[in-house]
Amino acid sequence: MLRRHAALPGWIGAMLAVMLVLAGCSRSSPEQQLRDQFAALQQAVEERQPAEAMDGVAEDFSGPAGMDRAALHNLLRAQLLARDSIGVTTGPLEVSLQGDTATIRFDALLTGSGRGRWLPDSAQSYRVTTGWRRDGDDWRLYYAEWQAGP
C-alpha cells in the first residue's frame, strides 16, 4: 500500500504534464479563434437565432449610414421575419490581424425564401468588410460595411 501511495504523486505529475501539453496544443491561434467566431455568427443567422448572432457584436458597433448595434439587430430580425429561410454562403475569408484588432473581407451570397408568400425568393451578392477587436478571450464585431455586387 505504501508503494501505491508513493507512485501516486508521480502519476499525478505525469497526468498534469500531459494535460498542460494538450491544453497548449488545443489552444487556437488568434486567426483560428476569429474564424471560429465568424462561423458561429454565420451559423446563428442561418439557424434564425438573432440574439445569438448579436452575442458577437460589440456594444459600440457601427455600420453603413450611421447604423448602430440596435439598428443592426432590427435589420437582422426584420430579414428573418420576412423569410422562411436564410442562407449565407461566403467566399474565402481574407483575414488581416493587427494585434488585438482584425479585418475580415469576403464575398457573400445571401439567399432567402418566402415559400411563395407575399415575399418572393431572393438572392443578392455583397462585398463585405468587417472590423473585429479582441475582448478578453473572444472577438467582437465592431464595424461592418457592405456593397451589393453585380
PDB file of C-alpha atoms in Angstrom:
ATOM      1  CA  MET A   1       0.000   0.000   0.000  1.00  0.00           C
ATOM      2  CA  LEU A   2       2.877   2.382   0.689  1.00  0.00           C
ATOM      3  CA  ARG A   3       4.208   1.586  -2.712  1.00  0.00           C
ATOM      4  CA  ARG A   4       0.928   2.569  -4.282  1.00  0.00           C
ATOM      5  CA  HIS A   5       0.869   5.909  -2.448  1.00  0.00           C
ATOM      6  CA  ALA A   6       4.486   6.564  -3.338  1.00  0.00           C
ATOM      7  CA  ALA A   7       3.646   6.125  -7.031  1.00  0.00           C
ATOM      8  CA  LEU A   8       0.599   8.368  -6.813  1.00  0.00           C
ATOM      9  CA  PRO A   9       2.439  11.719  -6.810  1.00  0.00           C
ATOM     10  CA  GLY A  10       4.430  10.678  -9.921  1.00  0.00           C
ATOM     11  CA  TRP A  11       1.225   9.585 -11.667  1.00  0.00           C
ATOM     12  CA  ILE A  12      -0.474  12.870 -10.808  1.00  0.00           C
ATOM     13  CA  GLY A  13       2.548  14.805 -12.038  1.00  0.00           C
ATOM     14  CA  ALA A  14       2.571  12.874 -15.308  1.00  0.00           C
ATOM     15  CA  MET A  15      -1.155  13.453 -15.823  1.00  0.00           C
ATOM     16  CA  LEU A  16      -0.768  17.162 -15.113  1.00  0.00           C
ATOM     17  CA  ALA A  17       2.097  17.379 -17.600  1.00  0.00           C
ATOM     18  CA  VAL A  18       0.025  15.613 -20.274  1.00  0.00           C
ATOM     19  CA  MET A  19      -2.952  17.887 -19.581  1.00  0.00           C
ATOM     20  CA  LEU A  20      -0.768  21.002 -19.880  1.00  0.00           C
ATOM     21  CA  VAL A  21       0.726  19.803 -23.153  1.00  0.00           C
ATOM     22  CA  LEU A  22      -2.731  19.000 -24.537  1.00  0.00           C
ATOM     23  CA  ALA A  23      -4.095  22.341 -23.401  1.00  0.00           C
ATOM     24  CA  GLY A  24      -1.226  24.111 -25.115  1.00  0.00           C
ATOM     25  CA  CYS A  25      -1.804  22.164 -28.321  1.00  0.00           C
ATOM     26  CA  SER A  26      -5.535  22.712 -28.337  1.00  0.00           C
ATOM     27  CA  ARG A  27      -5.302  26.471 -27.875  1.00  0.00           C
ATOM     28  CA  SER A  28      -6.252  28.066 -31.164  1.00  0.00           C
ATOM     29  CA  SER A  29      -4.297  30.787 -32.866  1.00  0.00           C
ATOM     30  CA  PRO A  30      -5.886  34.253 -32.854  1.00  0.00           C
ATOM     31  CA  GLU A  31      -6.780  33.805 -36.528  1.00  0.00           C
ATOM     32  CA  GLN A  32      -8.482  30.470 -35.865  1.00  0.00           C
ATOM     33  CA  GLN A  33     -10.378  31.942 -32.904  1.00  0.00           C
ATOM     34  CA  LEU A  34     -11.551  34.761 -35.162  1.00  0.00           C
ATOM     35  CA  ARG A  35     -12.607  32.331 -37.893  1.00  0.00           C
ATOM     36  CA  ASP A  36     -14.497  30.285 -35.292  1.00  0.00           C
ATOM     37  CA  GLN A  37     -16.299  33.399 -34.011  1.00  0.00           C
ATOM     38  CA  PHE A  38     -17.203  34.362 -37.585  1.00  0.00           C
ATOM     39  CA  ALA A  39     -18.543  30.845 -38.237  1.00  0.00           C
ATOM     40  CA  ALA A  40     -20.636  30.981 -35.042  1.00  0.00           C
ATOM     41  CA  LEU A  41     -22.183  34.290 -36.121  1.00  0.00           C
ATOM     42  CA  GLN A  42     -22.937  32.895 -39.591  1.00  0.00           C
ATOM     43  CA  GLN A  43     -24.468  29.743 -38.115  1.00  0.00           C
ATOM     44  CA  ALA A  44     -26.678  31.753 -35.745  1.00  0.00           C
ATOM     45  CA  VAL A  45     -28.065  33.758 -38.675  1.00  0.00           C
ATOM     46  CA  GLU A  46     -28.762  30.625 -40.706  1.00  0.00           C
ATOM     47  CA  GLU A  47     -30.429  28.998 -37.685  1.00  0.00           C
ATOM     48  CA  ARG A  48     -32.628  32.077 -37.247  1.00  0.00           C
ATOM     49  CA  GLN A  49     -31.212  32.977 -33.830  1.00  0.00           C
ATOM     50  CA  PRO A  50     -30.705  36.746 -33.906  1.00  0.00           C
ATOM     51  CA  ALA A  51     -29.915  37.069 -30.199  1.00  0.00           C
ATOM     52  CA  GLU A  52     -27.102  34.515 -30.517  1.00  0.00           C
ATOM     53  CA  ALA A  53     -25.805  36.269 -33.639  1.00  0.00           C
ATOM     54  CA  MET A  54     -25.707  39.558 -31.743  1.00  0.00           C
ATOM     55  CA  ASP A  55     -23.674  37.991 -28.905  1.00  0.00           C
ATOM     56  CA  GLY A  56     -20.555  38.515 -31.012  1.00  0.00           C
ATOM     57  CA  VAL A  57     -21.352  42.146 -31.866  1.00  0.00           C
ATOM     58  CA  ALA A  58     -19.720  44.915 -29.817  1.00  0.00           C
ATOM     59  CA  GLU A  59     -21.881  47.440 -27.982  1.00  0.00           C
ATOM     60  CA  ASP A  60     -20.277  50.263 -29.986  1.00  0.00           C
ATOM     61  CA  PHE A  61     -20.843  48.607 -33.375  1.00  0.00           C
ATOM     62  CA  SER A  62     -21.011  50.952 -36.363  1.00  0.00           C
ATOM     63  CA  GLY A  63     -22.142  50.235 -39.893  1.00  0.00           C
ATOM     64  CA  PRO A  64     -23.291  51.982 -43.053  1.00  0.00           C
ATOM     65  CA  ALA A  65     -25.228  55.249 -42.791  1.00  0.00           C
ATOM     66  CA  GLY A  66     -24.668  55.532 -39.040  1.00  0.00           C
ATOM     67  CA  MET A  67     -26.090  52.087 -38.255  1.00  0.00           C
ATOM     68  CA  ASP A  68     -25.556  51.159 -34.609  1.00  0.00           C
ATOM     69  CA  ARG A  69     -25.891  47.834 -32.803  1.00  0.00           C
ATOM     70  CA  ALA A  70     -29.639  48.229 -32.215  1.00  0.00           C
ATOM     71  CA  ALA A  71     -30.259  49.050 -35.884  1.00  0.00           C
ATOM     72  CA  LEU A  72     -28.228  46.011 -36.961  1.00  0.00           C
ATOM     73  CA  HIS A  73     -30.265  43.825 -34.606  1.00  0.00           C
ATOM     74  CA  ASN A  74     -33.516  45.258 -36.017  1.00  0.00           C
ATOM     75  CA  LEU A  75     -32.327  44.722 -39.603  1.00  0.00           C
ATOM     76  CA  LEU A  76     -31.446  41.106 -38.817  1.00  0.00           C
ATOM     77  CA  ARG A  77     -34.779  40.440 -37.111  1.00  0.00           C
ATOM     78  CA  ALA A  78     -36.714  42.050 -39.972  1.00  0.00           C
ATOM     79  CA  GLN A  79     -34.921  39.903 -42.534  1.00  0.00           C
ATOM     80  CA  LEU A  80     -35.575  36.750 -40.504  1.00  0.00           C
ATOM     81  CA  LEU A  81     -39.250  37.601 -40.081  1.00  0.00           C
ATOM     82  CA  ALA A  82     -39.678  38.323 -43.786  1.00  0.00           C
ATOM     83  CA  ARG A  83     -38.269  34.986 -44.936  1.00  0.00           C
ATOM     84  CA  ASP A  84     -38.865  31.361 -44.107  1.00  0.00           C
ATOM     85  CA  SER A  85     -35.200  30.542 -44.669  1.00  0.00           C
ATOM     86  CA  ILE A  86     -31.955  32.466 -44.873  1.00  0.00           C
ATOM     87  CA  GLY A  87     -28.744  31.197 -46.428  1.00  0.00           C
ATOM     88  CA  VAL A  88     -25.305  32.738 -46.127  1.00  0.00           C
ATOM     89  CA  THR A  89     -22.578  31.491 -48.427  1.00  0.00           C
ATOM     90  CA  THR A  90     -19.207  33.183 -48.135  1.00  0.00           C
ATOM     91  CA  GLY A  91     -16.179  33.055 -50.341  1.00  0.00           C
ATOM     92  CA  PRO A  92     -12.715  32.686 -48.829  1.00  0.00           C
ATOM     93  CA  LEU A  93     -12.145  34.905 -45.807  1.00  0.00           C
ATOM     94  CA  GLU A  94      -9.282  37.390 -46.156  1.00  0.00           C
ATOM     95  CA  VAL A  95      -8.138  37.759 -42.534  1.00  0.00           C
ATOM     96  CA  SER A  96      -5.715  40.505 -41.562  1.00  0.00           C
ATOM     97  CA  LEU A  97      -4.604  40.633 -37.909  1.00  0.00           C
ATOM     98  CA  GLN A  98      -3.211  43.823 -36.324  1.00  0.00           C
ATOM     99  CA  GLY A  99      -2.557  42.977 -32.679  1.00  0.00           C
ATOM    100  CA  ASP A 100      -5.902  42.979 -30.845  1.00  0.00           C
ATOM    101  CA  THR A 101      -7.855  44.082 -33.924  1.00  0.00           C
ATOM    102  CA  ALA A 102      -8.532  42.350 -37.204  1.00  0.00           C
ATOM    103  CA  THR A 103     -10.205  42.860 -40.539  1.00  0.00           C
ATOM    104  CA  ILE A 104     -12.090  40.184 -42.441  1.00  0.00           C
ATOM    105  CA  ARG A 105     -13.027  40.788 -46.074  1.00  0.00           C
ATOM    106  CA  PHE A 106     -15.156  38.381 -48.078  1.00  0.00           C
ATOM    107  CA  ASP A 107     -17.790  37.999 -50.749  1.00  0.00           C
ATOM    108  CA  ALA A 108     -21.158  36.746 -49.568  1.00  0.00           C
ATOM    109  CA  LEU A 109     -24.228  35.404 -51.295  1.00  0.00           C
ATOM    110  CA  LEU A 110     -27.350  35.893 -49.208  1.00  0.00           C
ATOM    111  CA  THR A 111     -30.395  33.883 -50.143  1.00  0.00           C
ATOM    112  CA  GLY A 112     -33.895  33.934 -48.756  1.00  0.00           C
ATOM    113  CA  SER A 113     -37.022  32.000 -49.391  1.00  0.00           C
ATOM    114  CA  GLY A 114     -40.562  33.169 -48.749  1.00  0.00           C
ATOM    115  CA  ARG A 115     -42.131  29.897 -49.968  1.00  0.00           C
ATOM    116  CA  GLY A 116     -44.458  31.680 -52.322  1.00  0.00           C
ATOM    117  CA  ARG A 117     -45.843  34.008 -49.684  1.00  0.00           C
ATOM    118  CA  TRP A 118     -46.006  37.744 -50.237  1.00  0.00           C
ATOM    119  CA  LEU A 119     -42.186  37.967 -50.447  1.00  0.00           C
ATOM    120  CA  PRO A 120     -40.526  36.271 -53.414  1.00  0.00           C
ATOM    121  CA  ASP A 121     -37.427  34.110 -53.226  1.00  0.00           C
ATOM    122  CA  SER A 122     -34.346  36.283 -53.457  1.00  0.00           C
ATOM    123  CA  ALA A 123     -30.570  36.230 -53.690  1.00  0.00           C
ATOM    124  CA  GLN A 124     -28.015  39.030 -53.567  1.00  0.00           C
ATOM    125  CA  SER A 125     -24.221  39.066 -53.553  1.00  0.00           C
ATOM    126  CA  TYR A 126     -22.211  41.508 -51.453  1.00  0.00           C
ATOM    127  CA  ARG A 127     -18.604  42.520 -50.910  1.00  0.00           C
ATOM    128  CA  VAL A 128     -18.198  42.792 -47.138  1.00  0.00           C
ATOM    129  CA  THR A 129     -15.513  44.303 -44.907  1.00  0.00           C
ATOM    130  CA  THR A 130     -15.726  43.719 -41.165  1.00  0.00           C
ATOM    131  CA  GLY A 131     -13.673  45.014 -38.251  1.00  0.00           C
ATOM    132  CA  TRP A 132     -13.109  42.893 -35.149  1.00  0.00           C
ATOM    133  CA  ARG A 133     -11.442  43.511 -31.810  1.00  0.00           C
ATOM    134  CA  ARG A 134     -10.347  41.174 -29.069  1.00  0.00           C
ATOM    135  CA  ASP A 135     -12.468  41.343 -25.923  1.00  0.00           C
ATOM    136  CA  GLY A 136     -10.844  39.059 -23.357  1.00  0.00           C
ATOM    137  CA  ASP A 137     -10.729  35.630 -24.993  1.00  0.00           C
ATOM    138  CA  ASP A 138     -13.365  36.492 -27.589  1.00  0.00           C
ATOM    139  CA  TRP A 139     -13.505  38.559 -30.749  1.00  0.00           C
ATOM    140  CA  ARG A 140     -16.289  41.117 -31.193  1.00  0.00           C
ATOM    141  CA  LEU A 141     -17.548  42.606 -34.440  1.00  0.00           C
ATOM    142  CA  TYR A 142     -17.314  46.392 -34.082  1.00  0.00           C
ATOM    143  CA  TYR A 143     -17.548  47.558 -37.687  1.00  0.00           C
ATOM    144  CA  ALA A 144     -19.090  46.363 -40.948  1.00  0.00           C
ATOM    145  CA  GLU A 145     -19.711  47.748 -44.384  1.00  0.00           C
ATOM    146  CA  TRP A 146     -21.115  46.031 -47.443  1.00  0.00           C
ATOM    147  CA  GLN A 147     -21.789  46.817 -51.051  1.00  0.00           C
ATOM    148  CA  ALA A 148     -24.121  44.950 -53.351  1.00  0.00           C
ATOM    149  CA  GLY A 149     -22.265  43.083 -56.056  1.00  0.00           C
ATOM    150  CA  PRO A 150     -23.108  42.611 -59.689  1.00  0.00           C
TER     151      PRO A 150
END
